[in-house]
Amino acid sequence: MEEFKTADDFKRFEDLNIQDNFLFQRIMLKKGLCIEFVRRATSYDVKDVTYPEEEKVIEAGILSKGVRLDVYVIDETGKVYDMEMQLRMGEKGDLPRRTRYYQAMIDTDLLTKGNAYQDLNMTVIVFICTFDYFDKGLPVYTFSKTCKEDKSVELGDDTVIIFLNTQYTVDNINPKLKALLDYIDKQEISDDFTKCLDEEAKFIKDSEKVRVQYMTYIAEIQDQRRQAHAEGREEERITNIKSIMQKLGMSAKKAMDVLNIAPSEQEKYLPQLQN
């Protein structure tokens, strides 16, 4: 049986840093810090941002899964920025495909608010990685769509994907970006901005109210894992019952008896087995 994480498996509140989603989101609620963070991460000359929601949640259709975005802001020109802190590489190909899914979900959300296709906001998705996903040593990898046959021809769909890499190895790097990446990677303070980031992190961690919020956050994650585990077991059980019904020509009731499913539980499976 899968073991669920306890509070002991999560970081202590005192040990959180900007790499941790919980603290990253709260630091970025400080508008001035968020604006400068976006400037350094994207090179866009952002002057102001608005927060549609503290934690943007985009619900998908009934057959799809929704997404919960780390930091979602809109600048004064209407550009949408989604910034995601990424600590694990996962399987090769996972992150690029995730940006594709995030882009689709953001566009769907914008369209449901009444935008026409031609009026869709420009979107910039930033993955802040504590590893070098592309293994080229670059501090930043920026992607936009261009013609394969002629690189001077751009698609012009107003979408940009950026991967920041805190494990960069090249020497030629913008000093402001370097300071940001080094702070994310090692909490190294090297300029006024990273000093302000660090001071805000400490200020947040001095709040008893935020400490309580963090414990609630952990409890919610644990509840979600338990629910997902329970749902997974239910789906597996349904699959096994159907397999026995088909292979052995048994009724639903008989198949459940074979699997030693208690009579008190059998009723809840019948509607799904009759489809």
PDB file of C-alpha atoms in Angstrom:
ATOM      1  CA  MET A   1       0.000   0.000   0.000  1.00  0.00           C
ATOM      2  CA  GLU A   2       1.201   3.516  -0.827  1.00  0.00           C
ATOM      3  CA  GLU A   3       2.402   5.493   2.168  1.00  0.00           C
ATOM      4  CA  PHE A   4       1.045   9.023   2.363  1.00  0.00           C
ATOM      5  CA  LYS A   5       3.286  11.875   3.396  1.00  0.00           C
ATOM      6  CA  THR A   6       2.929  13.231   6.856  1.00  0.00           C
ATOM      7  CA  ALA A   7       3.712  16.759   7.975  1.00  0.00           C
ATOM      8  CA  ASP A   8       7.196  15.517   8.881  1.00  0.00           C
ATOM      9  CA  ASP A   9       7.897  14.864   5.184  1.00  0.00           C
ATOM     10  CA  PHE A  10       7.265  18.493   4.242  1.00  0.00           C
ATOM     11  CA  LYS A  11       9.748  21.283   4.838  1.00  0.00           C
ATOM     12  CA  ARG A  12       9.533  23.070   8.118  1.00  0.00           C
ATOM     13  CA  PHE A  13       7.972  26.487   7.704  1.00  0.00           C
ATOM     14  CA  GLU A  14      11.245  28.100   8.863  1.00  0.00           C
ATOM     15  CA  ASP A  15      13.193  26.297   6.114  1.00  0.00           C
ATOM     16  CA  LEU A  16      11.084  27.478   3.170  1.00  0.00           C
ATOM     17  CA  ASN A  17      12.813  29.506   0.464  1.00  0.00           C
ATOM     18  CA  ILE A  18      11.814  31.029  -2.865  1.00  0.00           C
ATOM     19  CA  GLN A  19      12.047  27.631  -4.587  1.00  0.00           C
ATOM     20  CA  ASP A  20       9.056  26.448  -2.581  1.00  0.00           C
ATOM     21  CA  ASN A  21       5.770  27.079  -4.339  1.00  0.00           C
ATOM     22  CA  PHE A  22       4.020  28.240  -1.174  1.00  0.00           C
ATOM     23  CA  LEU A  23       6.568  30.986  -0.413  1.00  0.00           C
ATOM     24  CA  PHE A  24       7.197  31.917  -4.059  1.00  0.00           C
ATOM     25  CA  GLN A  25       3.521  32.732  -4.558  1.00  0.00           C
ATOM     26  CA  ARG A  26       3.416  34.938  -1.487  1.00  0.00           C
ATOM     27  CA  ILE A  27       6.598  36.822  -2.346  1.00  0.00           C
ATOM     28  CA  MET A  28       5.186  37.567  -5.791  1.00  0.00           C
ATOM     29  CA  LEU A  29       2.111  39.175  -4.216  1.00  0.00           C
ATOM     30  CA  LYS A  30       4.419  42.119  -3.446  1.00  0.00           C
ATOM     31  CA  LYS A  31       3.750  44.028  -6.664  1.00  0.00           C
ATOM     32  CA  GLY A  32       7.101  45.808  -6.930  1.00  0.00           C
ATOM     33  CA  LEU A  33       9.013  42.548  -6.504  1.00  0.00           C
ATOM     34  CA  CYS A  34       6.768  40.770  -8.986  1.00  0.00           C
ATOM     35  CA  ILE A  35       7.285  43.471 -11.624  1.00  0.00           C
ATOM     36  CA  GLU A  36      11.072  43.321 -11.318  1.00  0.00           C
ATOM     37  CA  PHE A  37      10.996  39.513 -11.275  1.00  0.00           C
ATOM     38  CA  VAL A  38       9.039  39.472 -14.543  1.00  0.00           C
ATOM     39  CA  ARG A  39      11.408  42.017 -16.092  1.00  0.00           C
ATOM     40  CA  ARG A  40      14.469  39.935 -15.282  1.00  0.00           C
ATOM     41  CA  ALA A  41      12.867  36.626 -16.199  1.00  0.00           C
ATOM     42  CA  THR A  42      11.464  37.745 -19.560  1.00  0.00           C
ATOM     43  CA  SER A  43      13.370  40.907 -20.594  1.00  0.00           C
ATOM     44  CA  TYR A  44      10.049  42.681 -21.180  1.00  0.00           C
ATOM     45  CA  ASP A  45       9.887  46.254 -19.888  1.00  0.00           C
ATOM     46  CA  VAL A  46       6.955  45.674 -17.552  1.00  0.00           C
ATOM     47  CA  LYS A  47       5.718  48.764 -15.714  1.00  0.00           C
ATOM     48  CA  ASP A  48       2.706  47.391 -13.836  1.00  0.00           C
ATOM     49  CA  VAL A  49       0.900  44.118 -13.197  1.00  0.00           C
ATOM     50  CA  THR A  50      -2.526  43.081 -12.000  1.00  0.00           C
ATOM     51  CA  TYR A  51      -3.465  39.855 -10.242  1.00  0.00           C
ATOM     52  CA  PRO A  52      -6.670  38.274 -11.569  1.00  0.00           C
ATOM     53  CA  GLU A  53      -6.467  35.747  -8.722  1.00  0.00           C
ATOM     54  CA  GLU A  54      -3.962  35.017  -5.949  1.00  0.00           C
ATOM     55  CA  GLU A  55      -3.582  31.473  -7.263  1.00  0.00           C
ATOM     56  CA  LYS A  56      -5.017  31.110 -10.750  1.00  0.00           C
ATOM     57  CA  VAL A  57      -7.043  27.942 -11.167  1.00  0.00           C
ATOM     58  CA  ILE A  58      -8.350  27.066 -14.615  1.00  0.00           C
ATOM     59  CA  GLU A  59     -10.997  24.390 -14.607  1.00  0.00           C
ATOM     60  CA  ALA A  60     -11.086  22.149 -17.654  1.00  0.00           C
ATOM     61  CA  GLY A  61     -13.935  20.303 -19.284  1.00  0.00           C
ATOM     62  CA  ILE A  62     -15.437  17.206 -17.747  1.00  0.00           C
ATOM     63  CA  LEU A  63     -12.993  14.899 -19.532  1.00  0.00           C
ATOM     64  CA  SER A  64      -9.870  16.958 -18.895  1.00  0.00           C
ATOM     65  CA  LYS A  65      -7.867  17.967 -15.861  1.00  0.00           C
ATOM     66  CA  GLY A  66      -7.625  21.561 -14.755  1.00  0.00           C
ATOM     67  CA  VAL A  67      -4.438  23.429 -13.928  1.00  0.00           C
ATOM     68  CA  ARG A  68      -3.354  25.386 -10.879  1.00  0.00           C
ATOM     69  CA  LEU A  69      -0.888  28.084 -11.888  1.00  0.00           C
ATOM     70  CA  ASP A  70       1.835  29.350  -9.521  1.00  0.00           C
ATOM     71  CA  VAL A  71       1.931  33.041 -10.435  1.00  0.00           C
ATOM     72  CA  TYR A  72      -0.473  34.495 -13.014  1.00  0.00           C
ATOM     73  CA  VAL A  73      -0.318  38.231 -13.746  1.00  0.00           C
ATOM     74  CA  ILE A  74      -1.228  40.622 -16.554  1.00  0.00           C
ATOM     75  CA  ASP A  75       0.890  43.652 -17.396  1.00  0.00           C
ATOM     76  CA  GLU A  76      -0.245  47.117 -18.454  1.00  0.00           C
ATOM     77  CA  THR A  77      -0.234  46.126 -22.153  1.00  0.00           C
ATOM     78  CA  GLY A  78      -2.399  43.044 -21.601  1.00  0.00           C
ATOM     79  CA  LYS A  79       0.386  40.448 -21.778  1.00  0.00           C
ATOM     80  CA  VAL A  80      -0.353  37.420 -19.607  1.00  0.00           C
ATOM     81  CA  TYR A  81       2.515  35.915 -17.618  1.00  0.00           C
ATOM     82  CA  ASP A  82       2.399  32.474 -16.037  1.00  0.00           C
ATOM     83  CA  MET A  83       5.474  31.759 -13.901  1.00  0.00           C
ATOM     84  CA  GLU A  84       6.028  28.217 -12.630  1.00  0.00           C
ATOM     85  CA  MET A  85       8.709  27.117 -10.162  1.00  0.00           C
ATOM     86  CA  GLN A  86      10.004  23.726 -11.308  1.00  0.00           C
ATOM     87  CA  LEU A  87      12.253  21.630  -9.047  1.00  0.00           C
ATOM     88  CA  ARG A  88      12.010  18.258 -10.795  1.00  0.00           C
ATOM     89  CA  MET A  89      12.768  17.405 -14.397  1.00  0.00           C
ATOM     90  CA  GLY A  90      10.418  14.454 -14.658  1.00  0.00           C
ATOM     91  CA  GLU A  91      10.516  12.261 -17.723  1.00  0.00           C
ATOM     92  CA  LYS A  92      12.045  13.662 -20.908  1.00  0.00           C
ATOM     93  CA  GLY A  93       9.419  15.500 -22.899  1.00  0.00           C
ATOM     94  CA  ASP A  94       7.176  16.147 -19.912  1.00  0.00           C
ATOM     95  CA  LEU A  95       7.916  19.854 -19.410  1.00  0.00           C
ATOM     96  CA  PRO A  96       7.541  20.975 -23.058  1.00  0.00           C
ATOM     97  CA  ARG A  97       4.238  19.119 -23.282  1.00  0.00           C
ATOM     98  CA  ARG A  98       3.117  20.674 -20.038  1.00  0.00           C
ATOM     99  CA  THR A  99       3.739  24.155 -21.454  1.00  0.00           C
ATOM    100  CA  ARG A 100       1.609  23.143 -24.433  1.00  0.00           C
ATOM    101  CA  TYR A 101      -1.212  22.112 -22.113  1.00  0.00           C
ATOM    102  CA  TYR A 102      -0.901  25.246 -19.987  1.00  0.00           C
ATOM    103  CA  GLN A 103      -1.016  27.401 -23.109  1.00  0.00           C
ATOM    104  CA  ALA A 104      -4.177  25.675 -24.301  1.00  0.00           C
ATOM    105  CA  MET A 105      -5.835  26.069 -20.918  1.00  0.00           C
ATOM    106  CA  ILE A 106      -4.909  29.748 -20.628  1.00  0.00           C
ATOM    107  CA  ASP A 107      -6.239  30.448 -24.127  1.00  0.00           C
ATOM    108  CA  THR A 108      -9.466  28.589 -23.348  1.00  0.00           C
ATOM    109  CA  ASP A 109      -9.866  30.616 -20.175  1.00  0.00           C
ATOM    110  CA  LEU A 110      -9.327  33.878 -22.057  1.00  0.00           C
ATOM    111  CA  LEU A 111     -11.830  32.885 -24.750  1.00  0.00           C
ATOM    112  CA  THR A 112     -14.500  32.010 -22.212  1.00  0.00           C
ATOM    113  CA  LYS A 113     -14.223  35.585 -20.949  1.00  0.00           C
ATOM    114  CA  GLY A 114     -15.463  36.841 -24.316  1.00  0.00           C
ATOM    115  CA  ASN A 115     -12.250  37.417 -26.256  1.00  0.00           C
ATOM    116  CA  ALA A 116     -12.331  36.758 -29.996  1.00  0.00           C
ATOM    117  CA  TYR A 117      -9.472  34.709 -31.472  1.00  0.00           C
ATOM    118  CA  GLN A 118      -7.857  37.812 -32.947  1.00  0.00           C
ATOM    119  CA  ASP A 119      -8.013  39.548 -29.579  1.00  0.00           C
ATOM    120  CA  LEU A 120      -6.312  36.827 -27.534  1.00  0.00           C
ATOM    121  CA  ASN A 121      -3.743  38.268 -25.141  1.00  0.00           C
ATOM    122  CA  MET A 122      -0.078  37.662 -25.763  1.00  0.00           C
ATOM    123  CA  THR A 123       1.009  34.974 -23.292  1.00  0.00           C
ATOM    124  CA  VAL A 124       4.417  34.299 -21.782  1.00  0.00           C
ATOM    125  CA  ILE A 125       4.891  31.039 -19.887  1.00  0.00           C
ATOM    126  CA  VAL A 126       8.030  30.925 -17.736  1.00  0.00           C
ATOM    127  CA  PHE A 127       9.343  27.700 -16.193  1.00  0.00           C
ATOM    128  CA  ILE A 128      11.936  28.519 -13.514  1.00  0.00           C
ATOM    129  CA  CYS A 129      14.027  25.344 -13.413  1.00  0.00           C
ATOM    130  CA  THR A 130      16.609  24.362 -10.811  1.00  0.00           C
ATOM    131  CA  PHE A 131      18.161  22.054 -13.433  1.00  0.00           C
ATOM    132  CA  ASP A 132      19.292  22.380 -17.049  1.00  0.00           C
ATOM    133  CA  TYR A 133      16.507  20.680 -18.973  1.00  0.00           C
ATOM    134  CA  PHE A 134      18.166  21.171 -22.389  1.00  0.00           C
ATOM    135  CA  ASP A 135      21.707  20.514 -21.122  1.00  0.00           C
ATOM    136  CA  LYS A 136      23.316  23.372 -23.077  1.00  0.00           C
ATOM    137  CA  GLY A 137      24.463  25.501 -20.162  1.00  0.00           C
ATOM    138  CA  LEU A 138      22.368  28.520 -21.128  1.00  0.00           C
ATOM    139  CA  PRO A 139      20.747  30.601 -18.390  1.00  0.00           C
ATOM    140  CA  VAL A 140      17.591  31.087 -20.431  1.00  0.00           C
ATOM    141  CA  TYR A 141      15.954  29.254 -23.323  1.00  0.00           C
ATOM    142  CA  THR A 142      13.287  31.261 -25.166  1.00  0.00           C
ATOM    143  CA  PHE A 143      10.939  29.657 -27.675  1.00  0.00           C
ATOM    144  CA  SER A 144       8.556  31.219 -30.180  1.00  0.00           C
ATOM    145  CA  LYS A 145       7.246  29.731 -33.410  1.00  0.00           C
ATOM    146  CA  THR A 146       9.179  30.396 -36.609  1.00  0.00           C
ATOM    147  CA  CYS A 147       9.058  28.871 -40.074  1.00  0.00           C
ATOM    148  CA  LYS A 148      11.300  25.825 -40.410  1.00  0.00           C
ATOM    149  CA  GLU A 149      12.180  26.709 -44.003  1.00  0.00           C
ATOM    150  CA  ASP A 150      12.830  30.404 -43.344  1.00  0.00           C
ATOM    151  CA  LYS A 151      13.678  31.441 -39.781  1.00  0.00           C
ATOM    152  CA  SER A 152      12.912  35.091 -40.585  1.00  0.00           C
ATOM    153  CA  VAL A 153       9.219  34.203 -40.946  1.00  0.00           C
ATOM    154  CA  GLU A 154       7.427  34.165 -37.585  1.00  0.00           C
ATOM    155  CA  LEU A 155       4.045  32.565 -36.992  1.00  0.00           C
ATOM    156  CA  GLY A 156       2.897  35.543 -34.957  1.00  0.00           C
ATOM    157  CA  ASP A 157       0.593  33.685 -32.574  1.00  0.00           C
ATOM    158  CA  ASP A 158       1.809  35.876 -29.677  1.00  0.00           C
ATOM    159  CA  THR A 159       2.962  32.969 -27.515  1.00  0.00           C
ATOM    160  CA  VAL A 160       6.375  32.731 -25.855  1.00  0.00           C
ATOM    161  CA  ILE A 161       7.782  29.913 -23.741  1.00  0.00           C
ATOM    162  CA  ILE A 162      10.787  30.600 -21.503  1.00  0.00           C
ATOM    163  CA  PHE A 163      12.831  28.114 -19.479  1.00  0.00           C
ATOM    164  CA  LEU A 164      15.125  29.688 -16.883  1.00  0.00           C
ATOM    165  CA  ASN A 165      18.064  27.550 -15.777  1.00  0.00           C
ATOM    166  CA  THR A 166      19.662  28.158 -12.381  1.00  0.00           C
ATOM    167  CA  GLN A 167      22.400  25.624 -13.270  1.00  0.00           C
ATOM    168  CA  TYR A 168      23.768  27.688 -16.181  1.00  0.00           C
ATOM    169  CA  THR A 169      27.465  27.284 -17.038  1.00  0.00           C
ATOM    170  CA  VAL A 170      28.083  30.050 -19.598  1.00  0.00           C
ATOM    171  CA  ASP A 171      29.885  33.227 -18.519  1.00  0.00           C
ATOM    172  CA  ASN A 172      28.097  35.637 -20.838  1.00  0.00           C
ATOM    173  CA  ILE A 173      24.964  36.359 -18.832  1.00  0.00           C
ATOM    174  CA  ASN A 174      22.996  39.503 -18.073  1.00  0.00           C
ATOM    175  CA  PRO A 175      24.043  40.609 -14.544  1.00  0.00           C
ATOM    176  CA  LYS A 176      20.461  41.158 -13.397  1.00  0.00           C
ATOM    177  CA  LEU A 177      19.379  37.729 -14.613  1.00  0.00           C
ATOM    178  CA  LYS A 178      22.475  36.183 -13.035  1.00  0.00           C
ATOM    179  CA  ALA A 179      21.624  37.753  -9.676  1.00  0.00           C
ATOM    180  CA  LEU A 180      18.077  36.415  -9.869  1.00  0.00           C
ATOM    181  CA  LEU A 181      19.105  32.880 -10.874  1.00  0.00           C
ATOM    182  CA  ASP A 182      21.809  32.713  -8.204  1.00  0.00           C
ATOM    183  CA  TYR A 183      19.337  33.830  -5.552  1.00  0.00           C
ATOM    184  CA  ILE A 184      16.816  31.196  -6.602  1.00  0.00           C
ATOM    185  CA  ASP A 185      19.513  28.522  -6.674  1.00  0.00           C
ATOM    186  CA  LYS A 186      21.479  29.315  -3.520  1.00  0.00           C
ATOM    187  CA  GLN A 187      19.642  32.251  -1.871  1.00  0.00           C
ATOM    188  CA  GLU A 188      22.756  34.272  -2.688  1.00  0.00           C
ATOM    189  CA  ILE A 189      22.199  38.016  -2.215  1.00  0.00           C
ATOM    190  CA  SER A 190      24.159  40.039  -4.779  1.00  0.00           C
ATOM    191  CA  ASP A 191      22.145  43.211  -5.468  1.00  0.00           C
ATOM    192  CA  ASP A 192      19.358  45.359  -4.053  1.00  0.00           C
ATOM    193  CA  PHE A 193      16.622  43.318  -5.699  1.00  0.00           C
ATOM    194  CA  THR A 194      17.735  39.959  -4.329  1.00  0.00           C
ATOM    195  CA  LYS A 195      18.160  41.630  -0.939  1.00  0.00           C
ATOM    196  CA  CYS A 196      14.527  42.770  -1.142  1.00  0.00           C
ATOM    197  CA  LEU A 197      13.407  39.268  -2.174  1.00  0.00           C
ATOM    198  CA  ASP A 198      15.194  37.819   0.824  1.00  0.00           C
ATOM    199  CA  GLU A 199      13.817  40.410   3.224  1.00  0.00           C
ATOM    200  CA  GLU A 200      10.280  39.755   1.986  1.00  0.00           C
ATOM    201  CA  ALA A 201      10.779  36.010   2.436  1.00  0.00           C
ATOM    202  CA  LYS A 202      11.889  36.565   6.032  1.00  0.00           C
ATOM    203  CA  PHE A 203       9.019  38.973   6.684  1.00  0.00           C
ATOM    204  CA  ILE A 204       6.499  36.405   5.430  1.00  0.00           C
ATOM    205  CA  LYS A 205       8.042  33.656   7.560  1.00  0.00           C
ATOM    206  CA  ASP A 206       7.781  35.852  10.646  1.00  0.00           C
ATOM    207  CA  SER A 207       3.994  35.877  10.276  1.00  0.00           C
ATOM    208  CA  GLU A 208       2.103  33.499  12.536  1.00  0.00           C
ATOM    209  CA  LYS A 209      -0.907  33.868  10.244  1.00  0.00           C
ATOM    210  CA  VAL A 210       1.098  32.628   7.248  1.00  0.00           C
ATOM    211  CA  ARG A 211       2.492  29.769   9.343  1.00  0.00           C
ATOM    212  CA  VAL A 212      -1.089  28.616   9.977  1.00  0.00           C
ATOM    213  CA  GLN A 213      -1.830  28.980   6.264  1.00  0.00           C
ATOM    214  CA  TYR A 214       1.145  26.750   5.487  1.00  0.00           C
ATOM    215  CA  MET A 215      -0.074  24.029   7.832  1.00  0.00           C
ATOM    216  CA  THR A 216      -3.505  24.250   6.190  1.00  0.00           C
ATOM    217  CA  TYR A 217      -1.807  24.019   2.789  1.00  0.00           C
ATOM    218  CA  ILE A 218      -0.023  20.814   3.851  1.00  0.00           C
ATOM    219  CA  ALA A 219      -3.265  19.327   5.172  1.00  0.00           C
ATOM    220  CA  GLU A 220      -5.024  20.091   1.884  1.00  0.00           C
ATOM    221  CA  ILE A 221      -2.275  18.389  -0.124  1.00  0.00           C
ATOM    222  CA  GLN A 222      -2.515  15.315   2.087  1.00  0.00           C
ATOM    223  CA  ASP A 223      -6.294  15.220   1.630  1.00  0.00           C
ATOM    224  CA  GLN A 224      -5.917  15.483  -2.137  1.00  0.00           C
ATOM    225  CA  ARG A 225      -3.431  12.612  -2.172  1.00  0.00           C
ATOM    226  CA  ARG A 226      -5.696  10.418  -0.087  1.00  0.00           C
ATOM    227  CA  GLN A 227      -8.615  11.184  -2.373  1.00  0.00           C
ATOM    228  CA  ALA A 228      -6.566  10.495  -5.502  1.00  0.00           C
ATOM    229  CA  HIS A 229      -5.373   7.219  -4.014  1.00  0.00           C
ATOM    230  CA  ALA A 230      -8.927   6.193  -3.136  1.00  0.00           C
ATOM    231  CA  GLU A 231     -10.168   7.101  -6.612  1.00  0.00           C
ATOM    232  CA  GLY A 232      -7.325   5.129  -8.159  1.00  0.00           C
ATOM    233  CA  ARG A 233      -8.264   2.054  -6.123  1.00  0.00           C
ATOM    234  CA  GLU A 234     -11.910   2.435  -7.144  1.00  0.00           C
ATOM    235  CA  GLU A 235     -11.003   2.617 -10.845  1.00  0.00           C
ATOM    236  CA  GLU A 236      -8.717  -0.399 -10.535  1.00  0.00           C
ATOM    237  CA  ARG A 237     -11.446  -2.366  -8.771  1.00  0.00           C
ATOM    238  CA  ILE A 238     -14.020  -1.542 -11.470  1.00  0.00           C
ATOM    239  CA  THR A 239     -11.547  -2.623 -14.165  1.00  0.00           C
ATOM    240  CA  ASN A 240     -10.917  -5.940 -12.401  1.00  0.00           C
ATOM    241  CA  ILE A 241     -14.631  -6.663 -11.987  1.00  0.00           C
ATOM    242  CA  LYS A 242     -15.329  -5.959 -15.655  1.00  0.00           C
ATOM    243  CA  SER A 243     -12.402  -8.135 -16.713  1.00  0.00           C
ATOM    244  CA  ILE A 244     -13.762 -11.121 -14.773  1.00  0.00           C
ATOM    245  CA  MET A 245     -17.272 -10.518 -16.118  1.00  0.00           C
ATOM    246  CA  GLN A 246     -16.018 -10.521 -19.714  1.00  0.00           C
ATOM    247  CA  LYS A 247     -13.484 -13.344 -19.500  1.00  0.00           C
ATOM    248  CA  LEU A 248     -15.561 -15.732 -17.386  1.00  0.00           C
ATOM    249  CA  GLY A 249     -19.022 -14.686 -18.489  1.00  0.00           C
ATOM    250  CA  MET A 250     -20.074 -13.909 -14.924  1.00  0.00           C
ATOM    251  CA  SER A 251     -22.687 -11.516 -13.667  1.00  0.00           C
ATOM    252  CA  ALA A 252     -21.517  -8.387 -11.869  1.00  0.00           C
ATOM    253  CA  LYS A 253     -22.644  -9.834  -8.555  1.00  0.00           C
ATOM    254  CA  LYS A 254     -20.762 -13.096  -9.071  1.00  0.00           C
ATOM    255  CA  ALA A 255     -17.602 -11.301 -10.225  1.00  0.00           C
ATOM    256  CA  MET A 256     -17.639  -9.144  -7.105  1.00  0.00           C
ATOM    257  CA  ASP A 257     -18.100 -12.214  -4.940  1.00  0.00           C
ATOM    258  CA  VAL A 258     -15.035 -13.770  -6.591  1.00  0.00           C
ATOM    259  CA  LEU A 259     -13.056 -10.647  -5.711  1.00  0.00           C
ATOM    260  CA  ASN A 260     -14.282 -10.820  -2.098  1.00  0.00           C
ATOM    261  CA  ILE A 261     -15.950  -7.432  -2.296  1.00  0.00           C
ATOM    262  CA  ALA A 262     -18.226  -7.045   0.704  1.00  0.00           C
ATOM    263  CA  PRO A 263     -21.976  -7.048  -0.082  1.00  0.00           C
ATOM    264  CA  SER A 264     -22.247  -3.673   1.610  1.00  0.00           C
ATOM    265  CA  GLU A 265     -19.858  -2.214  -1.013  1.00  0.00           C
ATOM    266  CA  GLN A 266     -21.238  -3.983  -4.068  1.00  0.00           C
ATOM    267  CA  GLU A 267     -24.256  -1.686  -4.532  1.00  0.00           C
ATOM    268  CA  LYS A 268     -22.143   1.364  -5.281  1.00  0.00           C
ATOM    269  CA  TYR A 269     -20.373  -0.406  -8.185  1.00  0.00           C
ATOM    270  CA  LEU A 270     -23.475  -1.744  -9.945  1.00  0.00           C
ATOM    271  CA  PRO A 271     -24.376   1.454 -11.870  1.00  0.00           C
ATOM    272  CA  GLN A 272     -20.886   1.589 -13.390  1.00  0.00           C
ATOM    273  CA  LEU A 273     -20.921  -2.121 -14.258  1.00  0.00           C
ATOM    274  CA  GLN A 274     -24.221  -1.936 -16.084  1.00  0.00           C
ATOM    275  CA  ASN A 275     -22.977   0.569 -18.705  1.00  0.00           C
TER     276      ASN A 275
END
